[in-house]
Tab-separated table of C-alpha atoms and ligand atoms in Angstrom:
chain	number	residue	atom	x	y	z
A	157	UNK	CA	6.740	-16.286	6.263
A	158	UNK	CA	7.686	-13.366	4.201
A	159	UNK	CA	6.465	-9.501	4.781
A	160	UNK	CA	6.773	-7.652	1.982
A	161	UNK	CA	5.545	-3.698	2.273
A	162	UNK	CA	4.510	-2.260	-1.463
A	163	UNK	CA	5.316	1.504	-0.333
A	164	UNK	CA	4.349	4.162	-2.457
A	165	UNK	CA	2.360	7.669	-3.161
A	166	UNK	CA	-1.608	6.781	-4.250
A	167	UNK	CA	-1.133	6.159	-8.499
A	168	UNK	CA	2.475	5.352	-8.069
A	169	UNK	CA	1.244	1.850	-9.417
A	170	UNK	CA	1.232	-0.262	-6.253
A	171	UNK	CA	-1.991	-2.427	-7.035
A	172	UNK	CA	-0.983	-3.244	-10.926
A	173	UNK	CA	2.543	-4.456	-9.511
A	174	UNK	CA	1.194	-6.303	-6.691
A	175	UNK	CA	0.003	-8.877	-9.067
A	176	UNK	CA	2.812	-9.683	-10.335
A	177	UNK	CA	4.698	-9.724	-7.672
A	178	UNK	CA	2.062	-11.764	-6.051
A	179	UNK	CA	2.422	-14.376	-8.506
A	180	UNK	CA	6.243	-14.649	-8.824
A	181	UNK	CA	7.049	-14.747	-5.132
A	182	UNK	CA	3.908	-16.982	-4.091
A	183	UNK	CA	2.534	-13.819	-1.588
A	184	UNK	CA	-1.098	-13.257	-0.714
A	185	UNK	CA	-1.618	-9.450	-1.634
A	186	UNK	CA	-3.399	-7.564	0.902
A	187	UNK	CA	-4.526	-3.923	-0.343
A	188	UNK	CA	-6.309	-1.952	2.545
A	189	UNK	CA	-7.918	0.313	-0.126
A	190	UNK	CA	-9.481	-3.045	-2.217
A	191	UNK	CA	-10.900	-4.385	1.486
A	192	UNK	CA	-12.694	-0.825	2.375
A	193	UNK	CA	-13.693	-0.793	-0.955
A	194	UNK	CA	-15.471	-4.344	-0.489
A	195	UNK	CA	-16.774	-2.925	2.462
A	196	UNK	CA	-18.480	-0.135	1.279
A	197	UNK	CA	-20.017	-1.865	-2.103
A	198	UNK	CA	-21.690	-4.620	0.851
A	199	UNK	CA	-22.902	-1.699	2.826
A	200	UNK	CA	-21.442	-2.589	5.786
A	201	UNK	CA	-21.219	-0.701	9.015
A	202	UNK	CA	-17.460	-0.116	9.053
A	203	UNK	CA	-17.940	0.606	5.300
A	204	UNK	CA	-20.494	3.723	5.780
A	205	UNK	CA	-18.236	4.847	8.246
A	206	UNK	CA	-15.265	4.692	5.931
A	207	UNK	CA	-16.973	6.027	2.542
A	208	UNK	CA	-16.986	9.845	3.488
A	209	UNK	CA	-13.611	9.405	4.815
A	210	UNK	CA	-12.200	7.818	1.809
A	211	UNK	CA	-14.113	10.156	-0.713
A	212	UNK	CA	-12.513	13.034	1.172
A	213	UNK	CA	-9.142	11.989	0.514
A	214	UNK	CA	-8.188	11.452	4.417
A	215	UNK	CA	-7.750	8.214	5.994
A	216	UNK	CA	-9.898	5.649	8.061
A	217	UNK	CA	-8.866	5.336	11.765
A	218	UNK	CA	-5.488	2.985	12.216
A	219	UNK	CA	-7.840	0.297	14.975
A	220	UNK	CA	-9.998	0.156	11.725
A	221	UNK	CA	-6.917	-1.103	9.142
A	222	UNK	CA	-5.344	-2.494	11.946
A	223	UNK	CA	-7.839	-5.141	12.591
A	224	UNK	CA	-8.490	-6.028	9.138
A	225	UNK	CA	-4.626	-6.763	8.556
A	226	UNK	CA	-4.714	-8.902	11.547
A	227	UNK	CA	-7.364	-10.700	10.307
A	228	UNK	CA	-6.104	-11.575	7.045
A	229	UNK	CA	-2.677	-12.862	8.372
A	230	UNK	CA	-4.518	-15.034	10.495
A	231	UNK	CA	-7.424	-16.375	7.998
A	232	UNK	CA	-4.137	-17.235	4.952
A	233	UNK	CA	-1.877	-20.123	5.206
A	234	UNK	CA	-0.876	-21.687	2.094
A	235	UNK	CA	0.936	-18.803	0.685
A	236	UNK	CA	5.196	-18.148	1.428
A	237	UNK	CA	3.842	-14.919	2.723
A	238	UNK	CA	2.388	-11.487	2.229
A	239	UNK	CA	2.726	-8.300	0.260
A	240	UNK	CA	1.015	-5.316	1.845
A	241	UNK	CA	-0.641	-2.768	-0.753
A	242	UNK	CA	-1.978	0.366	1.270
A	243	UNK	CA	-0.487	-0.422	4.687
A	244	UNK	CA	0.875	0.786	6.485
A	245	UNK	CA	0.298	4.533	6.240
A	246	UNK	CA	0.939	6.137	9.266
A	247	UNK	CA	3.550	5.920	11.648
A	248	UNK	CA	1.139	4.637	14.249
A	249	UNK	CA	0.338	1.880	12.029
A	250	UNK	CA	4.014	0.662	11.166
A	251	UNK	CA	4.398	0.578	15.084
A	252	UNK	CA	0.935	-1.596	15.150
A	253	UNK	CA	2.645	-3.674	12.229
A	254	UNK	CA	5.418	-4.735	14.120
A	255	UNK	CA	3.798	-5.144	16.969
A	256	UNK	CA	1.248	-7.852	15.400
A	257	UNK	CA	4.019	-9.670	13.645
A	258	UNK	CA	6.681	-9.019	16.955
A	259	UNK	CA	3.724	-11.589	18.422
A	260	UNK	CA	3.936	-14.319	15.685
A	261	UNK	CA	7.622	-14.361	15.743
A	262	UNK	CA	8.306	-12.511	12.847
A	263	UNK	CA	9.253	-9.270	11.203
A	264	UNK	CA	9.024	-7.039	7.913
A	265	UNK	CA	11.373	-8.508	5.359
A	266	UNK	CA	11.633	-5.326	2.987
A	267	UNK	CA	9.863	-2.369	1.952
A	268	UNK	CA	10.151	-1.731	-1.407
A	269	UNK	CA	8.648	1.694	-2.279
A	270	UNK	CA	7.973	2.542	-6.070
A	271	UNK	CA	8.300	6.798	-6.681
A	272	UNK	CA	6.831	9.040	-8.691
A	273	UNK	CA	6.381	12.673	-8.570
A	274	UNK	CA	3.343	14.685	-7.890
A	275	UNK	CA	2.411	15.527	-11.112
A	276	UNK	CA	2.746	12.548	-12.895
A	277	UNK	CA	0.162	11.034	-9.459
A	278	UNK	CA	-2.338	13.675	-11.238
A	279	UNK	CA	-1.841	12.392	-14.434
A	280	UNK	CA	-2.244	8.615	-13.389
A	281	UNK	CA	-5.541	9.369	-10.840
A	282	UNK	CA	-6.921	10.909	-13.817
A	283	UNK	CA	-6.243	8.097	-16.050
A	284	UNK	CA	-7.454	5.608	-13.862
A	285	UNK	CA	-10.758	7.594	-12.992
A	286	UNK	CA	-11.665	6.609	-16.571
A	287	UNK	CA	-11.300	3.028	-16.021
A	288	UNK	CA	-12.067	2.087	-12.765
A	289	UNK	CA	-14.807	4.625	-11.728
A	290	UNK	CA	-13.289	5.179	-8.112
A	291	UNK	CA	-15.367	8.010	-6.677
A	292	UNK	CA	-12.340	9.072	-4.566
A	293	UNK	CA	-10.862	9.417	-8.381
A	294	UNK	CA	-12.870	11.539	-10.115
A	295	UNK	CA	-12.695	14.788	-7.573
A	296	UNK	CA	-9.463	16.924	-8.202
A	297	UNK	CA	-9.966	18.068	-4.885
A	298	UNK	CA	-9.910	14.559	-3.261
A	299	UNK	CA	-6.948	14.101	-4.944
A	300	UNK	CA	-5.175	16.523	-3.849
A	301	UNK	CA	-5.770	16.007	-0.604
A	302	UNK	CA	-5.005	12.334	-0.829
A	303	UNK	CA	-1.052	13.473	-1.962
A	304	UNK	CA	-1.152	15.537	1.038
A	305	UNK	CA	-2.294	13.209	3.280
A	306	UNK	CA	0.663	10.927	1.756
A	307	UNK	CA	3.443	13.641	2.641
A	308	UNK	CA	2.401	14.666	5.243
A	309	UNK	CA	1.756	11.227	7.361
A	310	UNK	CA	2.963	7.917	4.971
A	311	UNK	CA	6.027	9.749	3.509
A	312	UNK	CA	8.009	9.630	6.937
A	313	UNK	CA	7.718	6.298	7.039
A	314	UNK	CA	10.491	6.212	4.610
A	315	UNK	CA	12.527	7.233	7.574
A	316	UNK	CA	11.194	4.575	10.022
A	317	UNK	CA	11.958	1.745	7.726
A	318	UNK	CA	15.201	2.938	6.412
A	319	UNK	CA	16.748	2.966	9.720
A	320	UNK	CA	15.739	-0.377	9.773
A	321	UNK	CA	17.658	-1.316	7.140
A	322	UNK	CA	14.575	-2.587	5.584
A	323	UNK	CA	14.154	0.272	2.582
A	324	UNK	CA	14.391	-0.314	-0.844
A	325	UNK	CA	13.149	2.520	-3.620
A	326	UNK	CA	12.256	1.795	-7.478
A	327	UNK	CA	11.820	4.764	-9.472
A	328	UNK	CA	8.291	4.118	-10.528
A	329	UNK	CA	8.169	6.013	-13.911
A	330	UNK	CA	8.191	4.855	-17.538
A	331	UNK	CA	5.719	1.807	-18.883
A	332	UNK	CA	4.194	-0.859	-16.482
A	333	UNK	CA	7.130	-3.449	-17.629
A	334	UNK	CA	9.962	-1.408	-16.882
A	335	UNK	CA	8.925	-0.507	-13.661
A	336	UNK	CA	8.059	-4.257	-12.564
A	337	UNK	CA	11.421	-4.952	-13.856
A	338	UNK	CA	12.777	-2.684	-11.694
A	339	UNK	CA	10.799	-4.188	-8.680
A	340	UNK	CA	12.052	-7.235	-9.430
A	341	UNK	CA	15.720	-7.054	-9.594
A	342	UNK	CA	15.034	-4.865	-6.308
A	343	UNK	CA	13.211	-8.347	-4.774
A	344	UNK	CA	16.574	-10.437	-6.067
A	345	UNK	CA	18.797	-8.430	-3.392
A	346	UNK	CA	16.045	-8.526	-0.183
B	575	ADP	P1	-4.270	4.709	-3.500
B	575	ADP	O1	-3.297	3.649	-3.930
B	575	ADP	O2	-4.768	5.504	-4.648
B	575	ADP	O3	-3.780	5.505	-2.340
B	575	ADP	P2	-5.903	2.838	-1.997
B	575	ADP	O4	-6.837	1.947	-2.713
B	575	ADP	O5	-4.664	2.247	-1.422
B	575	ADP	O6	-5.593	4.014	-2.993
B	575	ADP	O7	-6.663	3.588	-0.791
B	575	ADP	C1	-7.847	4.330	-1.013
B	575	ADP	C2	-8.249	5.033	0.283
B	575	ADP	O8	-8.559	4.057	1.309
B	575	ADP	C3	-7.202	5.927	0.912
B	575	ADP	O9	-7.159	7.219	0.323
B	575	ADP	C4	-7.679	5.952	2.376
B	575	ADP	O10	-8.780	6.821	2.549
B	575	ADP	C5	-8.180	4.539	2.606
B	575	ADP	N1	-7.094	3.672	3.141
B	575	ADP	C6	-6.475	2.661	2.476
B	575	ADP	N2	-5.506	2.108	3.243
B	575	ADP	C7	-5.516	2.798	4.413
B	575	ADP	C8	-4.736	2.742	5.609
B	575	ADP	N3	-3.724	1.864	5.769
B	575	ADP	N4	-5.029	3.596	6.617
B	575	ADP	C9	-6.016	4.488	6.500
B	575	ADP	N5	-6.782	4.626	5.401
B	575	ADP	C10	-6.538	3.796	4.356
């Protein structure tokens, strides 16, 4: 099985690329944000505990991500493996990533990260608010938080996986084709 991480800053374009990607390569996408999202339109325990959290811009506890990773690797088969869209986001996480897949025998294959800078995440967020109608869109404050939550806890994983050897960056600007172009050719050298 293959473990592809989608890495990026929130509006870099991770979810529209996922798709793609998903379909070319035969992976099951997994995006932590679209699972707490199903969560909280069900009403769910885990979700109410995960709304405020998400509509403040911070994150939901690691266990909480954790376990619903682990499930989803376990509940898939027919697939030639994954693409994660949202995890992992904190060191801790990464750490609880390997460990989970350390278990099954396997590994990350690649990262690959897609940048953009902070102002063009502002201009995207705001875009998207019109479409989607994420609450955790429309607030600029939420926002902002959410790109400092990014630096200042899912941005070092760049680190962690590059020392791996397992880091590869797209630059994430321009139209949605050039930049799953650019994904792609990345994908041809993993
Ligand atoms: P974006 O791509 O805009 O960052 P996501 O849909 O990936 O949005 O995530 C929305 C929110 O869900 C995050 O801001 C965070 O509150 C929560 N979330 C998603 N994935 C994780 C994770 N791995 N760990 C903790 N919280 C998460």
């Amino acid at each position: 099985m293959k473990y592809y991480i989608l890495f990026g800053p929130p509006g870099a374009g991770k979810g529209t690329q996922a798709a793609a990607l998903a379909e070319k390569y035969r992976l099951r996408h997994i995006s932590t944000g679209a699972l707490l999202r199903k969560e909280i339109s069900a009403g769910s325990e885990l979700g109410l505990k995960a709304k405020a959290l998400i509509e403040a811009g911070s994150l939901v506890p690691d266990e909480v991500v954790e376990g619903m990773i682990e499930s989803e690797f376990d509940s898939v088969k027919d697939v030639d493996g994954f693409l994660l869209d949202g995890f992992p986001r904190t060191l801790a996480q990464a750490e609880a990533l390997d460990g989970i897949l350390s278990r099954k025998g396997e590994e990350v294959t690649a990262t690959l990260s897609i940048m953009i800078p902070d102002e063009i995440i502002f201009e995207r967020i705001a875009h998207r608010a019109a479409i989607e109608g994420r609450a955790d869109d429309a607030d600029p404050d939420t926002i902002r938080n959410r790109i400092d939550t990014y630096h200042r806890q899912t941005e070092p994983l760049v680190d962690y996986y590059r020392k791996a050897g397992k880091y590869r960056e797209a630059d994430g600007t321009g139209s949605i084709e050039e930049v799953r172009e650019r994904i792609f050719s990345l994908m041809e050298k993993v």
